[in-house]
Tab-separated table of C-alpha atoms in Angstrom:
chain	number	residue	atom	x	y	z
A	23	UNK	CA	27.048	9.764	8.325
A	24	UNK	CA	25.793	11.511	5.176
A	25	UNK	CA	22.883	13.067	7.051
A	26	UNK	CA	25.107	14.292	9.882
A	27	UNK	CA	27.579	15.832	7.459
A	28	UNK	CA	24.743	17.552	5.580
A	29	UNK	CA	23.189	19.066	8.710
A	30	UNK	CA	26.243	20.068	10.737
A	31	UNK	CA	30.028	20.446	10.588
A	32	UNK	CA	30.397	18.621	13.907
A	33	UNK	CA	28.451	15.575	15.111
A	34	UNK	CA	29.162	13.640	18.295
A	35	UNK	CA	27.680	10.160	18.719
A	36	UNK	CA	27.554	8.599	22.172
A	37	UNK	CA	26.489	5.005	22.872
A	38	UNK	CA	26.210	3.230	26.201
A	39	UNK	CA	26.234	-0.570	26.349
A	40	UNK	CA	25.949	-1.563	29.988
A	41	UNK	CA	29.295	-0.412	31.542
A	42	UNK	CA	31.011	0.762	28.344
A	43	UNK	CA	30.690	4.274	26.870
A	44	UNK	CA	31.673	4.783	23.220
A	45	UNK	CA	32.109	8.129	21.461
A	46	UNK	CA	32.375	8.703	17.711
A	47	UNK	CA	33.089	12.050	16.045
A	48	UNK	CA	32.269	13.369	12.557
A	49	UNK	CA	34.173	16.636	12.213
A	50	UNK	CA	34.494	18.427	8.879
A	51	UNK	CA	37.714	20.130	10.027
A	52	UNK	CA	39.435	16.734	10.369
A	53	UNK	CA	38.842	15.688	6.742
A	54	UNK	CA	41.781	16.149	4.371
A	55	UNK	CA	42.758	15.130	0.862
A	56	UNK	CA	44.877	12.357	2.378
A	57	UNK	CA	41.826	10.498	3.649
A	58	UNK	CA	38.763	10.351	5.862
A	59	UNK	CA	39.157	10.791	9.617
A	60	UNK	CA	36.352	9.478	11.849
A	61	UNK	CA	37.882	9.035	15.325
A	62	UNK	CA	36.205	6.904	17.976
A	63	UNK	CA	36.943	6.352	21.662
A	64	UNK	CA	35.849	4.018	24.474
A	65	UNK	CA	35.520	4.936	28.142
A	66	UNK	CA	34.880	2.707	31.148
A	67	UNK	CA	32.060	3.798	33.395
A	68	UNK	CA	33.989	3.177	36.624
A	69	UNK	CA	37.014	5.326	35.592
A	70	UNK	CA	35.270	7.730	33.210
A	71	UNK	CA	37.173	10.880	34.209
A	72	UNK	CA	40.591	9.158	33.995
A	73	UNK	CA	39.810	7.767	30.532
A	74	UNK	CA	38.670	11.233	29.401
A	75	UNK	CA	41.968	12.755	30.584
A	76	UNK	CA	43.885	10.114	28.652
A	77	UNK	CA	41.898	10.846	25.464
A	78	UNK	CA	42.641	14.566	25.713
A	79	UNK	CA	46.357	13.867	26.228
A	80	UNK	CA	46.806	11.340	23.437
A	81	UNK	CA	44.446	12.456	20.641
A	82	UNK	CA	44.709	15.791	18.878
A	83	UNK	CA	41.525	14.981	16.901
A	84	UNK	CA	39.614	14.577	20.175
A	85	UNK	CA	41.028	17.850	21.578
A	86	UNK	CA	40.217	19.812	18.404
A	87	UNK	CA	36.664	18.421	18.172
A	88	UNK	CA	35.773	19.092	21.828
A	89	UNK	CA	37.285	22.600	21.561
A	90	UNK	CA	35.053	23.200	18.503
A	91	UNK	CA	32.079	21.929	20.528
A	92	UNK	CA	32.890	24.517	23.240
A	93	UNK	CA	33.002	27.305	20.627
A	94	UNK	CA	36.776	27.627	21.008
A	95	UNK	CA	36.894	26.849	24.753
A	96	UNK	CA	38.107	23.300	25.371
A	97	UNK	CA	37.064	23.378	29.050
A	98	UNK	CA	33.527	24.406	28.103
A	99	UNK	CA	33.432	21.655	25.487
A	100	UNK	CA	34.481	19.079	28.084
A	101	UNK	CA	31.877	20.363	30.569
A	102	UNK	CA	29.091	19.955	27.961
A	103	UNK	CA	30.274	16.447	27.046
A	104	UNK	CA	30.435	15.328	30.694
A	105	UNK	CA	26.934	16.755	31.272
A	106	UNK	CA	25.648	14.529	28.449
A	107	UNK	CA	27.426	11.545	30.024
A	108	UNK	CA	25.786	12.221	33.398
A	109	UNK	CA	22.333	12.484	31.807
A	110	UNK	CA	22.713	9.242	29.891
A	111	UNK	CA	24.220	7.306	32.807
A	112	UNK	CA	21.234	8.245	34.967
A	113	UNK	CA	18.813	6.642	32.478
A	114	UNK	CA	17.180	3.372	33.447
A	115	UNK	CA	18.053	1.891	30.053
A	116	UNK	CA	21.256	-0.118	29.760
A	117	UNK	CA	21.611	0.544	26.031
A	118	UNK	CA	21.548	4.169	24.817
A	119	UNK	CA	22.340	5.904	21.514
A	120	UNK	CA	22.731	9.693	21.648
A	121	UNK	CA	23.468	12.103	18.777
A	122	UNK	CA	24.606	15.717	19.122
A	123	UNK	CA	24.528	17.975	16.036
A	124	UNK	CA	26.480	21.146	16.819
A	125	UNK	CA	25.233	24.335	15.191
A	126	UNK	CA	22.637	22.944	12.825
A	127	UNK	CA	22.675	24.592	9.420
A	128	UNK	CA	19.633	26.736	8.632
A	129	UNK	CA	17.320	25.094	6.121
A	130	UNK	CA	15.551	26.821	3.231
A	131	UNK	CA	12.200	25.545	4.530
A	132	UNK	CA	10.237	27.610	7.028
A	133	UNK	CA	10.517	27.216	10.768
A	134	UNK	CA	14.295	27.298	11.055
A	135	UNK	CA	15.925	24.764	13.359
A	136	UNK	CA	12.740	24.085	15.414
A	137	UNK	CA	10.882	23.420	12.159
A	138	UNK	CA	13.635	21.061	11.004
A	139	UNK	CA	13.436	19.085	14.264
A	140	UNK	CA	9.632	18.875	14.018
A	141	UNK	CA	9.941	17.586	10.468
A	142	UNK	CA	12.530	15.023	11.558
A	143	UNK	CA	10.324	13.842	14.421
A	144	UNK	CA	7.357	13.529	12.043
A	145	UNK	CA	9.182	11.662	9.248
A	146	UNK	CA	11.212	9.169	11.283
A	147	UNK	CA	8.283	6.757	11.951
A	148	UNK	CA	7.431	6.627	8.248
A	149	UNK	CA	11.026	5.972	7.224
A	150	UNK	CA	11.711	2.992	9.527
A	151	UNK	CA	9.548	-0.135	9.761
A	152	UNK	CA	11.070	-2.207	12.532
A	153	UNK	CA	11.794	0.056	15.474
A	154	UNK	CA	10.217	-1.879	18.391
A	155	UNK	CA	7.759	-0.056	20.676
A	156	UNK	CA	10.041	-0.467	23.703
A	157	UNK	CA	12.880	1.309	21.877
A	158	UNK	CA	12.747	4.928	23.093
A	159	UNK	CA	13.617	7.598	20.509
A	160	UNK	CA	13.776	11.288	21.418
A	161	UNK	CA	14.188	14.279	19.091
A	162	UNK	CA	14.690	17.628	20.780
A	163	UNK	CA	13.782	15.919	24.097
A	164	UNK	CA	10.385	14.835	22.705
A	165	UNK	CA	9.436	11.185	22.129
A	166	UNK	CA	9.001	9.707	18.645
A	167	UNK	CA	6.193	7.161	18.264
A	168	UNK	CA	6.742	4.560	15.545
A	169	UNK	CA	4.425	1.834	14.114
A	170	UNK	CA	3.305	4.241	11.408
A	171	UNK	CA	1.762	1.914	8.831
A	172	UNK	CA	0.100	-0.309	11.415
A	173	UNK	CA	-2.107	2.679	12.293
A	174	UNK	CA	-2.312	4.295	8.854
A	175	UNK	CA	-3.596	1.543	6.528
A	176	UNK	CA	-7.120	0.151	6.325
A	177	UNK	CA	-7.539	-3.567	5.582
A	178	UNK	CA	-3.814	-4.120	6.097
A	179	UNK	CA	-2.887	-7.544	4.682
A	180	UNK	CA	0.444	-9.354	4.731
A	181	UNK	CA	2.026	-11.694	2.170
A	182	UNK	CA	4.816	-12.973	4.436
A	183	UNK	CA	7.111	-14.841	2.068
A	184	UNK	CA	7.442	-13.970	-1.621
A	185	UNK	CA	10.274	-15.866	-3.305
A	186	UNK	CA	12.142	-13.839	-5.966
A	187	UNK	CA	14.631	-15.346	-8.432
A	188	UNK	CA	17.495	-12.839	-8.922
A	189	UNK	CA	19.006	-14.484	-12.024
A	190	UNK	CA	16.401	-16.369	-14.085
A	191	UNK	CA	13.371	-14.790	-15.734
A	192	UNK	CA	10.007	-16.059	-14.516
A	193	UNK	CA	8.907	-16.275	-18.169
A	194	UNK	CA	11.476	-19.004	-18.941
A	195	UNK	CA	12.402	-20.724	-15.671
A	196	UNK	CA	10.884	-24.098	-14.859
A	197	UNK	CA	10.789	-23.312	-11.129
A	198	UNK	CA	9.357	-19.808	-11.666
A	199	UNK	CA	6.719	-20.239	-8.959
A	200	UNK	CA	9.074	-21.412	-6.196
A	201	UNK	CA	12.686	-20.661	-7.309
A	202	UNK	CA	15.293	-22.967	-5.820
A	203	UNK	CA	17.864	-20.189	-5.515
A	204	UNK	CA	15.541	-17.290	-4.772
A	205	UNK	CA	15.401	-14.883	-1.858
A	206	UNK	CA	12.308	-13.835	0.085
A	207	UNK	CA	10.713	-10.485	0.773
A	208	UNK	CA	7.604	-9.648	2.771
A	209	UNK	CA	4.779	-7.594	1.295
A	210	UNK	CA	2.119	-5.532	3.057
A	211	UNK	CA	-0.864	-4.021	1.244
A	212	UNK	CA	-3.620	-1.702	2.419
A	213	UNK	CA	-5.629	1.417	1.655
A	214	UNK	CA	-4.552	4.805	3.009
A	215	UNK	CA	-7.725	6.756	4.000
A	216	UNK	CA	-5.869	10.049	4.326
A	217	UNK	CA	-4.186	9.816	0.930
A	218	UNK	CA	-7.445	8.596	-0.645
A	219	UNK	CA	-8.932	12.042	0.035
A	220	UNK	CA	-6.199	13.783	-1.998
A	221	UNK	CA	-7.247	13.530	-5.645
A	222	UNK	CA	-3.793	13.810	-7.219
A	223	UNK	CA	-2.001	11.530	-4.720
A	224	UNK	CA	-4.318	8.543	-4.321
A	225	UNK	CA	-2.815	6.193	-6.929
A	226	UNK	CA	-1.098	2.907	-6.057
A	227	UNK	CA	2.092	3.838	-4.170
A	228	UNK	CA	5.078	1.510	-3.730
A	229	UNK	CA	7.503	1.822	-0.801
A	230	UNK	CA	10.539	-0.458	-0.468
A	231	UNK	CA	12.275	-0.866	2.892
A	232	UNK	CA	15.558	-2.684	3.435
A	233	UNK	CA	17.669	-4.337	6.126
A	234	UNK	CA	16.795	-5.197	9.724
A	235	UNK	CA	15.899	-1.639	10.690
A	236	UNK	CA	13.457	-1.467	7.778
A	237	UNK	CA	14.857	1.731	6.272
A	238	UNK	CA	12.949	3.351	3.411
A	239	UNK	CA	15.157	3.205	0.307
A	240	UNK	CA	12.689	3.845	-2.537
A	241	UNK	CA	9.242	5.406	-2.848
A	242	UNK	CA	7.139	5.664	-6.019
A	243	UNK	CA	3.935	7.704	-5.770
A	244	UNK	CA	2.266	6.054	-8.788
A	245	UNK	CA	3.687	2.575	-9.366
A	246	UNK	CA	0.862	1.190	-11.517
A	247	UNK	CA	2.860	1.164	-14.746
A	248	UNK	CA	5.914	-0.384	-13.101
A	249	UNK	CA	3.786	-3.158	-11.586
A	250	UNK	CA	1.950	-3.950	-14.831
A	251	UNK	CA	-1.410	-2.650	-13.558
A	252	UNK	CA	-4.053	-0.655	-15.417
A	253	UNK	CA	-3.107	3.025	-15.418
A	254	UNK	CA	-6.322	4.601	-16.690
A	255	UNK	CA	-8.626	6.783	-14.609
A	256	UNK	CA	-9.120	5.659	-11.023
A	257	UNK	CA	-7.962	2.068	-11.527
A	258	UNK	CA	-5.831	0.883	-8.618
A	259	UNK	CA	-6.322	4.171	-6.779
A	260	UNK	CA	-8.303	4.883	-3.602
A	261	UNK	CA	-5.074	5.288	-1.604
A	262	UNK	CA	-3.784	1.800	-2.434
A	263	UNK	CA	-0.404	1.342	-0.712
A	264	UNK	CA	2.126	-1.467	-1.257
A	265	UNK	CA	5.050	-1.983	1.138
A	266	UNK	CA	7.991	-4.297	0.426
A	267	UNK	CA	10.184	-5.339	3.350
A	268	UNK	CA	13.596	-6.660	2.293
A	269	UNK	CA	14.447	-7.681	5.836
A	270	UNK	CA	17.164	-10.127	4.778
A	271	UNK	CA	18.905	-7.446	2.690
A	272	UNK	CA	19.105	-9.179	-0.714
A	273	UNK	CA	18.128	-6.183	-2.848
A	274	UNK	CA	21.243	-4.302	-4.094
A	275	UNK	CA	21.591	-0.768	-2.718
A	276	UNK	CA	23.592	2.291	-3.738
A	277	UNK	CA	26.717	3.112	-1.673
A	278	UNK	CA	24.729	5.651	0.368
A	279	UNK	CA	21.964	3.039	0.932
A	280	UNK	CA	19.350	5.551	-0.231
A	281	UNK	CA	18.070	3.703	-3.310
A	282	UNK	CA	18.030	0.326	-5.039
A	283	UNK	CA	20.784	-0.314	-7.604
A	284	UNK	CA	19.792	-3.239	-9.837
A	285	UNK	CA	22.364	-1.950	-12.329
A	286	UNK	CA	25.120	-3.191	-10.017
A	287	UNK	CA	24.119	-6.807	-10.700
A	288	UNK	CA	24.897	-8.806	-13.834
A	289	UNK	CA	21.274	-9.922	-14.121
A	290	UNK	CA	19.876	-6.796	-12.505
A	291	UNK	CA	17.147	-6.250	-15.101
A	292	UNK	CA	15.838	-9.805	-14.638
A	293	UNK	CA	15.944	-9.377	-10.856
A	294	UNK	CA	13.935	-6.144	-11.084
A	295	UNK	CA	11.375	-7.599	-13.531
A	296	UNK	CA	10.803	-10.684	-11.378
A	297	UNK	CA	10.316	-8.518	-8.281
A	298	UNK	CA	7.860	-6.064	-9.873
A	299	UNK	CA	5.943	-8.870	-11.621
A	300	UNK	CA	5.270	-10.704	-8.374
A	301	UNK	CA	4.378	-7.485	-6.570
A	302	UNK	CA	1.983	-6.611	-9.399
A	303	UNK	CA	0.379	-10.069	-9.312
A	304	UNK	CA	-0.354	-9.961	-5.580
A	305	UNK	CA	-1.490	-6.334	-5.719
A	306	UNK	CA	-3.907	-7.271	-8.510
A	307	UNK	CA	-5.368	-10.101	-6.371
A	308	UNK	CA	-5.785	-7.796	-3.359
A	309	UNK	CA	-7.366	-4.872	-5.204
A	310	UNK	CA	-9.757	-6.964	-7.302
A	311	UNK	CA	-10.961	-8.733	-4.154
A	312	UNK	CA	-12.110	-5.529	-2.483
A	313	UNK	CA	-13.339	-3.986	-5.733
A	314	UNK	CA	-15.509	-7.069	-6.191
A	315	UNK	CA	-16.931	-6.687	-2.686
A	316	UNK	CA	-18.071	-3.107	-3.274
A	317	UNK	CA	-18.951	-3.380	-6.958
A	318	UNK	CA	-17.647	-0.017	-8.164
A	319	UNK	CA	-14.500	2.033	-7.670
A	320	UNK	CA	-16.614	4.909	-6.345
A	321	UNK	CA	-18.163	2.735	-3.622
A	322	UNK	CA	-14.740	1.334	-2.699
A	323	UNK	CA	-13.246	4.835	-2.574
A	324	UNK	CA	-16.040	6.124	-0.342
A	325	UNK	CA	-15.512	3.222	2.060
A	326	UNK	CA	-11.767	3.945	2.263
A	327	UNK	CA	-12.342	7.666	2.850
A	328	UNK	CA	-14.873	6.990	5.599
A	329	UNK	CA	-12.076	5.709	7.890
A	330	UNK	CA	-9.989	8.906	7.869
A	331	UNK	CA	-11.131	10.035	11.325
A	332	UNK	CA	-10.351	6.643	12.820
A	333	UNK	CA	-6.799	6.877	11.467
A	334	UNK	CA	-6.389	10.303	13.044
A	335	UNK	CA	-7.631	9.009	16.390
A	336	UNK	CA	-5.099	6.181	16.278
A	337	UNK	CA	-2.264	8.651	15.684
A	338	UNK	CA	-3.310	10.695	18.695
A	339	UNK	CA	-2.586	7.725	20.935
A	340	UNK	CA	0.669	8.267	22.825
A	341	UNK	CA	0.970	4.696	24.067
A	342	UNK	CA	1.356	2.070	21.329
A	343	UNK	CA	3.200	-0.676	23.189
A	344	UNK	CA	0.039	-2.789	22.986
A	345	UNK	CA	0.015	-2.649	19.167
A	346	UNK	CA	1.506	-5.517	17.197
A	347	UNK	CA	4.365	-4.714	14.817
A	348	UNK	CA	4.427	-5.403	11.091
A	349	UNK	CA	7.048	-8.095	11.295
A	350	UNK	CA	5.527	-10.082	14.159
A	351	UNK	CA	1.847	-9.090	14.151
A	352	UNK	CA	-1.189	-11.259	13.394
A	353	UNK	CA	-2.407	-9.327	10.328
A	354	UNK	CA	-5.028	-10.313	7.800
A	355	UNK	CA	-3.724	-12.429	4.925
A	356	UNK	CA	-4.716	-14.555	1.933
A	357	UNK	CA	-3.531	-18.037	0.995
A	358	UNK	CA	-4.198	-20.740	-1.584
A	359	UNK	CA	-3.590	-18.466	-4.586
A	360	UNK	CA	-2.960	-20.198	-7.926
A	361	UNK	CA	-0.928	-18.289	-10.514
A	362	UNK	CA	-0.209	-18.610	-14.204
A	363	UNK	CA	2.223	-16.866	-16.524
A	364	UNK	CA	0.859	-14.579	-19.237
A	365	UNK	CA	3.979	-14.685	-21.380
A	366	UNK	CA	2.527	-12.554	-24.173
A	367	UNK	CA	1.904	-9.748	-21.685
A	368	UNK	CA	4.880	-10.473	-19.428
A	369	UNK	CA	2.659	-10.751	-16.336
A	370	UNK	CA	1.743	-13.146	-13.560
A	371	UNK	CA	-1.933	-13.407	-12.703
A	372	UNK	CA	-4.275	-15.381	-10.450
A	373	UNK	CA	-6.135	-18.128	-12.344
A	374	UNK	CA	-8.870	-19.067	-9.871
A	375	UNK	CA	-9.834	-16.400	-7.362
A	376	UNK	CA	-12.535	-18.656	-5.885
A	377	UNK	CA	-9.828	-20.831	-4.339
A	378	UNK	CA	-8.266	-17.889	-2.472
A	379	UNK	CA	-8.663	-18.134	1.298
A	380	UNK	CA	-8.962	-14.720	2.987
A	381	UNK	CA	-8.233	-14.717	6.716
A	382	UNK	CA	-8.796	-11.795	9.100
A	383	UNK	CA	-6.096	-10.915	11.639
A	384	UNK	CA	-6.437	-9.274	15.044
A	385	UNK	CA	-3.569	-6.874	14.353
A	386	UNK	CA	-5.373	-5.245	11.400
A	387	UNK	CA	-6.879	-2.256	13.197
A	388	UNK	CA	-9.169	-0.880	10.475
A	389	UNK	CA	-11.566	-3.189	8.655
A	390	UNK	CA	-14.158	-2.358	6.004
A	391	UNK	CA	-17.849	-2.751	6.774
A	392	UNK	CA	-19.633	-5.848	5.565
A	393	UNK	CA	-21.440	-5.119	2.314
A	394	UNK	CA	-24.746	-6.632	1.223
A	395	UNK	CA	-24.347	-9.637	-1.099
A	396	UNK	CA	-24.684	-8.722	-4.796
A	397	UNK	CA	-28.110	-9.214	-6.360
A	398	UNK	CA	-28.184	-11.939	-9.016
A	399	UNK	CA	-29.595	-10.280	-12.174
A	400	UNK	CA	-31.518	-13.345	-13.442
A	401	UNK	CA	-33.534	-13.810	-10.254
A	402	UNK	CA	-36.957	-12.312	-9.690
A	403	UNK	CA	-36.758	-8.825	-8.175
A	404	UNK	CA	-38.993	-8.547	-5.118
A	405	UNK	CA	-40.114	-5.397	-3.398
A	406	UNK	CA	-39.951	-5.302	0.340
A	407	UNK	CA	-43.784	-5.240	0.788
A	408	UNK	CA	-44.774	-6.969	-2.465
A	409	UNK	CA	-46.094	-10.498	-2.718
A	410	UNK	CA	-43.768	-12.840	-4.582
A	411	UNK	CA	-46.544	-13.915	-6.932
A	412	UNK	CA	-46.782	-10.394	-8.370
A	413	UNK	CA	-43.038	-9.669	-8.495
A	414	UNK	CA	-41.610	-8.933	-11.944
A	415	UNK	CA	-38.887	-11.167	-13.324
A	416	UNK	CA	-36.147	-10.678	-15.867
A	417	UNK	CA	-36.439	-13.110	-18.768
A	418	UNK	CA	-33.144	-13.751	-20.566
A	419	UNK	CA	-33.376	-12.997	-24.291
A	420	UNK	CA	-32.688	-15.933	-26.582
A	421	UNK	CA	-31.127	-15.479	-29.993
A	422	UNK	CA	-34.191	-16.769	-31.881
A	423	UNK	CA	-36.942	-15.502	-29.601
A	424	UNK	CA	-40.303	-14.769	-31.197
A	425	UNK	CA	-41.488	-11.110	-31.301
A	426	UNK	CA	-44.086	-11.699	-28.602
A	427	UNK	CA	-41.415	-13.119	-26.278
A	428	UNK	CA	-39.167	-10.134	-26.891
A	429	UNK	CA	-42.006	-7.700	-26.203
A	430	UNK	CA	-42.925	-9.586	-23.057
A	431	UNK	CA	-39.346	-9.564	-21.757
A	432	UNK	CA	-39.023	-5.867	-22.569
A	433	UNK	CA	-42.250	-5.041	-20.752
A	434	UNK	CA	-41.166	-7.144	-17.771
A	435	UNK	CA	-37.809	-5.332	-17.534
A	436	UNK	CA	-39.428	-1.902	-17.786
A	437	UNK	CA	-41.944	-2.882	-15.120
A	438	UNK	CA	-39.062	-3.966	-12.872
A	439	UNK	CA	-37.282	-0.662	-13.541
A	440	UNK	CA	-40.373	1.261	-12.491
A	441	UNK	CA	-40.685	-0.697	-9.250
A	442	UNK	CA	-36.971	-0.293	-8.398
A	443	UNK	CA	-37.112	3.449	-9.134
A	444	UNK	CA	-40.031	3.637	-6.672
A	445	UNK	CA	-37.930	1.705	-4.140
A	446	UNK	CA	-35.023	4.131	-4.502
A	447	UNK	CA	-37.312	7.139	-4.218
A	448	UNK	CA	-38.784	5.790	-0.976
A	449	UNK	CA	-35.538	4.432	0.545
A	450	UNK	CA	-34.463	7.621	2.304
A	451	UNK	CA	-35.860	6.297	5.595
A	452	UNK	CA	-34.794	2.721	5.060
A	453	UNK	CA	-31.510	0.901	5.196
A	454	UNK	CA	-29.010	2.834	3.006
A	455	UNK	CA	-27.056	-0.373	2.294
A	456	UNK	CA	-29.831	-1.402	-0.155
A	457	UNK	CA	-29.153	1.608	-2.379
A	458	UNK	CA	-26.001	0.223	-3.987
A	459	UNK	CA	-27.723	-3.066	-4.816
A	460	UNK	CA	-30.772	-1.263	-6.265
A	461	UNK	CA	-28.639	1.093	-8.340
A	462	UNK	CA	-26.612	-1.838	-9.678
A	463	UNK	CA	-29.845	-3.642	-10.601
A	464	UNK	CA	-31.219	-0.552	-12.367
A	465	UNK	CA	-28.024	-0.253	-14.378
A	466	UNK	CA	-28.239	-3.932	-15.358
A	467	UNK	CA	-31.899	-3.684	-16.394
A	468	UNK	CA	-31.323	-0.545	-18.453
A	469	UNK	CA	-28.623	-2.327	-20.411
A	470	UNK	CA	-30.919	-5.322	-20.781
A	471	UNK	CA	-33.732	-3.109	-22.100
A	472	UNK	CA	-31.409	-1.565	-24.658
A	473	UNK	CA	-30.390	-5.036	-25.821
A	474	UNK	CA	-34.013	-6.112	-26.047
A	475	UNK	CA	-34.968	-2.936	-27.956
A	476	UNK	CA	-32.261	-3.721	-30.473
A	477	UNK	CA	-33.431	-7.343	-30.673
A	478	UNK	CA	-37.023	-6.209	-31.192
A	479	UNK	CA	-36.060	-3.871	-34.026
A	480	UNK	CA	-34.219	-6.686	-35.767
A	481	UNK	CA	-37.190	-9.039	-35.369
A	482	UNK	CA	-39.614	-6.403	-36.671
A	483	UNK	CA	-37.433	-5.884	-39.739
A	484	UNK	CA	-37.419	-9.641	-40.370
A	485	UNK	CA	-41.218	-9.770	-40.005
A	486	UNK	CA	-41.661	-6.939	-42.519
A	487	UNK	CA	-39.421	-8.724	-45.000
A	488	UNK	CA	-41.366	-11.966	-44.385
A	489	UNK	CA	-44.653	-10.197	-45.109
A	490	UNK	CA	-43.313	-8.826	-48.406
A	491	UNK	CA	-42.088	-12.290	-49.335
A	492	UNK	CA	-45.486	-13.850	-48.548
A	493	UNK	CA	-47.257	-11.179	-50.579
A	494	UNK	CA	-45.079	-12.001	-53.570
A	495	UNK	CA	-45.792	-15.704	-53.159
A	496	UNK	CA	-49.549	-15.067	-53.078
A	497	UNK	CA	-49.360	-12.992	-56.271
A	498	UNK	CA	-47.321	-15.709	-58.005
A	499	UNK	CA	-49.800	-18.349	-56.863
A	500	UNK	CA	-52.732	-16.362	-58.257
A	501	UNK	CA	-50.957	-15.981	-61.598
A	502	UNK	CA	-50.356	-19.722	-61.785
A	503	UNK	CA	-54.015	-20.403	-60.974
A	504	UNK	CA	-55.185	-18.175	-63.805
A	505	UNK	CA	-52.845	-19.921	-66.211
A	506	UNK	CA	-54.210	-23.281	-65.108
A	507	UNK	CA	-57.803	-22.093	-65.727
A	508	UNK	CA	-56.892	-21.032	-69.255
């Protein structure tokens, strides 16, 4: 209703449910200080013309609205309305919703009315989660294809049932993990390859959808601070996208249903904190899992960006009835997560990521490539064509190692660095997947060399002091010997 009133002074809504035709009217001219007037009428399909005549005879609001629709000519208005009826009744669908906006207001944005309709057709799929593929939506006689996020997000994972306590803080409640009187929301997480390529818009975004239609009610472009995540640099970036689906409708909304209103609840602040804390905890598990697979944020970001063309190809598909929807699809997920409360920080975090069970789903359309397993730093580093007996090894430095041991470990690390640098220089024609592992190993060895250099300097200083001490002892011993001779 708010959107119709903002775009036009007259809106006519027509619905067809099998044999019954319903018409609702939003007309600015009918609104008075005495109250709101939103007339509605029902017509039977078999006696449509007779029911229309009766509506014109008995309702001044109907007459005035149809006359307005005909630009002052009531007969022209009726002809246009009956033409819409004929078009809709000839559809194969038994259930139809049709909206007419008369004389759309010009918008300040470019393109005029055609531009407005293009923008509406583009934004509708993003703003509604649960419009089924078989539900036909037309804007300006052109179809609207939904299932936006199913095609947009890489490594799309679902957390199907998160239980939120609306009244008791997770920091104090005994049943904080599984509240007895909580409500559930669904959570979807993935990486947006298109947004990852935009430097100032690639931070962790949070979108909250509500009710059965899955209407977008809140969007935060950078939600890292709200979710208790690290906000520095590129942490939790790379197009990370978090979607909350309040399908049951337990989150409080404003009267216009365009935002969340925790302030309307007595314990609204607790409700909000519990919600964002759980979202932050699961987002942290998801992001750290994929960051661990690729080793660095740069490598993870490059992998996300590499799928941009695949996303664009998916959006060019006109037929999506074969795609699974968010609510009912078999998407990738993770289970077996153990959580603990960090009361000093007011956060919930995973305590044992090794117990997490990651399961791939057929409905997740874009998956990351399999990365090479990380190289264990303490193992011997072998060249591809080098015999294992001559391969250098990294010797861990002990706190009380002798100088010779330190020098030997330092020489071994530098020798390994030289060999790895040669590998990198000659890897242009080899498998590029080895580069990340080699670069990570070089970084580790350089740090190790620096530590060993520092250890060697300390040992050399101790040796010099020991030599001075021994020299003093020898001089004292000689003095005592001379005294004994006398």
